C-alpha positions in Angstrom: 0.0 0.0 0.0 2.6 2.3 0.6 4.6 1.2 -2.4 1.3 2.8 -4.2 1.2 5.8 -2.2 5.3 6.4 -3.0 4.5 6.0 -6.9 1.3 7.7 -7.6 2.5 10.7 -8.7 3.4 9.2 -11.5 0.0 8.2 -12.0 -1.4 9.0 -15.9 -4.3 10.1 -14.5 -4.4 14.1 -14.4 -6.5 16.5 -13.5 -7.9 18.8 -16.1 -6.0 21.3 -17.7 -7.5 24.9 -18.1 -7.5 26.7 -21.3 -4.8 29.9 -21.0 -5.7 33.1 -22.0 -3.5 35.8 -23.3 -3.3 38.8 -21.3 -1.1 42.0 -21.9 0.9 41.0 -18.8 2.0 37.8 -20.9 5.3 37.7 -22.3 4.0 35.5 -25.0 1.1 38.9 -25.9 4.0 40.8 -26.1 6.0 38.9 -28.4 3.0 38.7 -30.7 2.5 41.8 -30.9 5.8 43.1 -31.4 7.0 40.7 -33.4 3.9 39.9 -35.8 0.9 42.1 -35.3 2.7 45.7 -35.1 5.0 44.7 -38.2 1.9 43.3 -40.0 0.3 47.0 -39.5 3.3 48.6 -40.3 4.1 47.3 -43.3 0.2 46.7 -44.9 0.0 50.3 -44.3 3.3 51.3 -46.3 2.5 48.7 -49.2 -1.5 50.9 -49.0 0.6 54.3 -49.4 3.1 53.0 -51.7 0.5 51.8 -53.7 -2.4 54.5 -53.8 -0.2 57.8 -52.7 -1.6 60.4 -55.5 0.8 63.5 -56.3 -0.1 67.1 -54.4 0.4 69.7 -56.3 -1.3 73.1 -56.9 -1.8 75.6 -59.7 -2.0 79.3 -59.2 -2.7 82.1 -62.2 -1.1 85.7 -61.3 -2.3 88.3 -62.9 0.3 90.9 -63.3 -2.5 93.7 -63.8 -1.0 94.6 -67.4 -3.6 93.1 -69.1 -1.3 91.8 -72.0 -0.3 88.6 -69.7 -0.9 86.2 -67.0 1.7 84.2 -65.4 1.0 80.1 -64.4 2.6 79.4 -60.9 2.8 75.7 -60.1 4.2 74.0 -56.4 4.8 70.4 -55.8 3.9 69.6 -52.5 4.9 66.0 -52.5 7.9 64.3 -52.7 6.7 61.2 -53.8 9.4 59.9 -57.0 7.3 61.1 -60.2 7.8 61.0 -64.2 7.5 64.6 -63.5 5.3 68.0 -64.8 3.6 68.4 -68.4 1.4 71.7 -69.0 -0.6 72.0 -71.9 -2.4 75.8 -72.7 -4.9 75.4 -75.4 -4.0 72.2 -77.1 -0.3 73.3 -77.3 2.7 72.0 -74.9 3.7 74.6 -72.4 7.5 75.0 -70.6 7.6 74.9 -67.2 10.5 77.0 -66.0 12.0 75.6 -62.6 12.3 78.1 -60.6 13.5 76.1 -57.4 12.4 74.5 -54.1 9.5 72.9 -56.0 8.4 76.2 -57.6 7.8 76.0 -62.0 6.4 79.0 -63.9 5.2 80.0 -67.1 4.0 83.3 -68.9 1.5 82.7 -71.3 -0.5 86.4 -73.8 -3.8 85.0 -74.2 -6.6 83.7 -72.3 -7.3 80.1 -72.1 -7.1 77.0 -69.8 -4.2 75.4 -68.7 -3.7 72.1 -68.0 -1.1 70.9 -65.6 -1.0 67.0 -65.1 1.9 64.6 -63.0 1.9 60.8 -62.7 3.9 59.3 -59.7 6.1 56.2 -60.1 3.1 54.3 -58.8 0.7 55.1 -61.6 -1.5 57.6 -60.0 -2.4 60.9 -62.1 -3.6 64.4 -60.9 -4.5 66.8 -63.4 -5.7 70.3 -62.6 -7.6 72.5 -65.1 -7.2 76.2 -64.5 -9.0 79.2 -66.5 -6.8 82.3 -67.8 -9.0 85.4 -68.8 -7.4 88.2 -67.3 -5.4 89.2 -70.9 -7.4 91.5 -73.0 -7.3 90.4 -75.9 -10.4 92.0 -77.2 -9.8 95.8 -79.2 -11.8 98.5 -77.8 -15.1 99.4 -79.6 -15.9 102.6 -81.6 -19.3 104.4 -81.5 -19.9 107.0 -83.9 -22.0 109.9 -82.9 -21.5 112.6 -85.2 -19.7 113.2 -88.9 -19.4 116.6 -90.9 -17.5 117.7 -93.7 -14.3 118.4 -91.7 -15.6 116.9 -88.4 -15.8 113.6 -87.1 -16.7 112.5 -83.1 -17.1 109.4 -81.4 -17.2 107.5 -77.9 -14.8 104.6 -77.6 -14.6 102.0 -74.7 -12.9 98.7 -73.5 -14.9 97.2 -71.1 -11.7 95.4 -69.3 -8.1 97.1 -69.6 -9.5 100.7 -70.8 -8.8 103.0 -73.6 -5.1 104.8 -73.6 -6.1 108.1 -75.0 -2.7 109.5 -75.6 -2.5 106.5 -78.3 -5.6 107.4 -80.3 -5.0 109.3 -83.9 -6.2 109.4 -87.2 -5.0 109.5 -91.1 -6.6 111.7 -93.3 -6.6 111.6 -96.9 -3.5 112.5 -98.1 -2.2 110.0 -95.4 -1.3 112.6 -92.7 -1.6 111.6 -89.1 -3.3 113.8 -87.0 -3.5 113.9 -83.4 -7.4 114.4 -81.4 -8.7 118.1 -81.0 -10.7 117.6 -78.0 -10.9 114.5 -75.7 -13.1 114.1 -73.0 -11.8 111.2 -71.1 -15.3 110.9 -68.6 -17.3 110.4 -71.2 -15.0 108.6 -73.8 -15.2 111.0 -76.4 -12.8 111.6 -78.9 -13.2 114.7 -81.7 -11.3 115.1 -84.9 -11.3 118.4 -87.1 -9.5 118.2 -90.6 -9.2 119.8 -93.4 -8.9 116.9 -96.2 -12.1 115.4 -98.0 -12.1 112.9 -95.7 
């Protein structure tokens, strides 16, 4: 009987084994954490930017109040490896001047849209359509309001830049230039007297 009692320790019979649960205390949480579940994260989410980061740019027209031109400002925000800028201004390619730290400009004499597009190594596009129609490229209008022999007035306008006055003359018939008699700049009117037929 005692021989039984010395050995039964080693008796097969067990008692029930709990399950274990994994608390953050455990060594063994931590391991799988750092070592699997962090790193999964980590790297998923670089493969997601990698694969989906678009480029950041931004397109900006100044107008340099002369009315003859308009300059295109563009500034690359990301620095994300790309197959660089391309801008196109009416159907036609347009050069991009690089004016440093991420800065490119062009002056363009017409109104019309611009188009500035840039593809990252990853395939993603952005293209950004901007409007130009701050050039006045529209002459000014003439109204005639009255015509003698010798005489001629009229009013003249230019709805967006304005008229320059000192520029306005005439050519009589025997191809003479000749300067305005009177000008009223409030009212737009412009007089000529000459002596030629016409």
């Amino acid at each position: 009987m005692d021989t039984y009692k010395k050995y039964d320790h080693l008796n097969m019979a067990s008692p029930e084994r709990k399950s274990r649960k994994l608390s953050p205390t455990d060594n063994s949480f931590l391991s799988l954490l750092l070592f699997w579940i962090l790193p999964f994260i980590v790297i998923n989410g670089l493969l997601f930017f990698v694969l989906t980061s678009k480029p950041n740019f931004e397109v900006t027209i100044n107008d340099p109040g002369d009315f003859m031109s308009a300059g295109i400002s563009v500034k690359v925000k990301s620095h994300f490896p790309n197959d660089g800028l391309t801008a196109v201004f009416e159907g036609q390619p347009l050069e991009l001047k690089d004016q440093g730290n991420g800065v490119y400009s062009a002056m363009v004499r017409k109104n019309g849209t611009v188009e500035v597009s840039m593809t990252n190594k990853n395939g993603m596009n952005k293209i950004v359509y901007e409007t130009i129609d701050c050039v006045d490229d529209t002459p000014p209008t003439f109204t005639e309001s009255d015509a003698a022999t010798g005489f001629v007035s009229f009013f003249v306008d230019d709805a967006q830049s304005g008229v320059n006055f000192n520029s306005i003359y005439a050519i009589d018939s025997n191809g003479n230039r000749i300067l305005p008699s009177y000008v009223d700049q409030g009212e737009s009117l412009v007089v000529f007297n000459f002596s030629t037929p016409t």
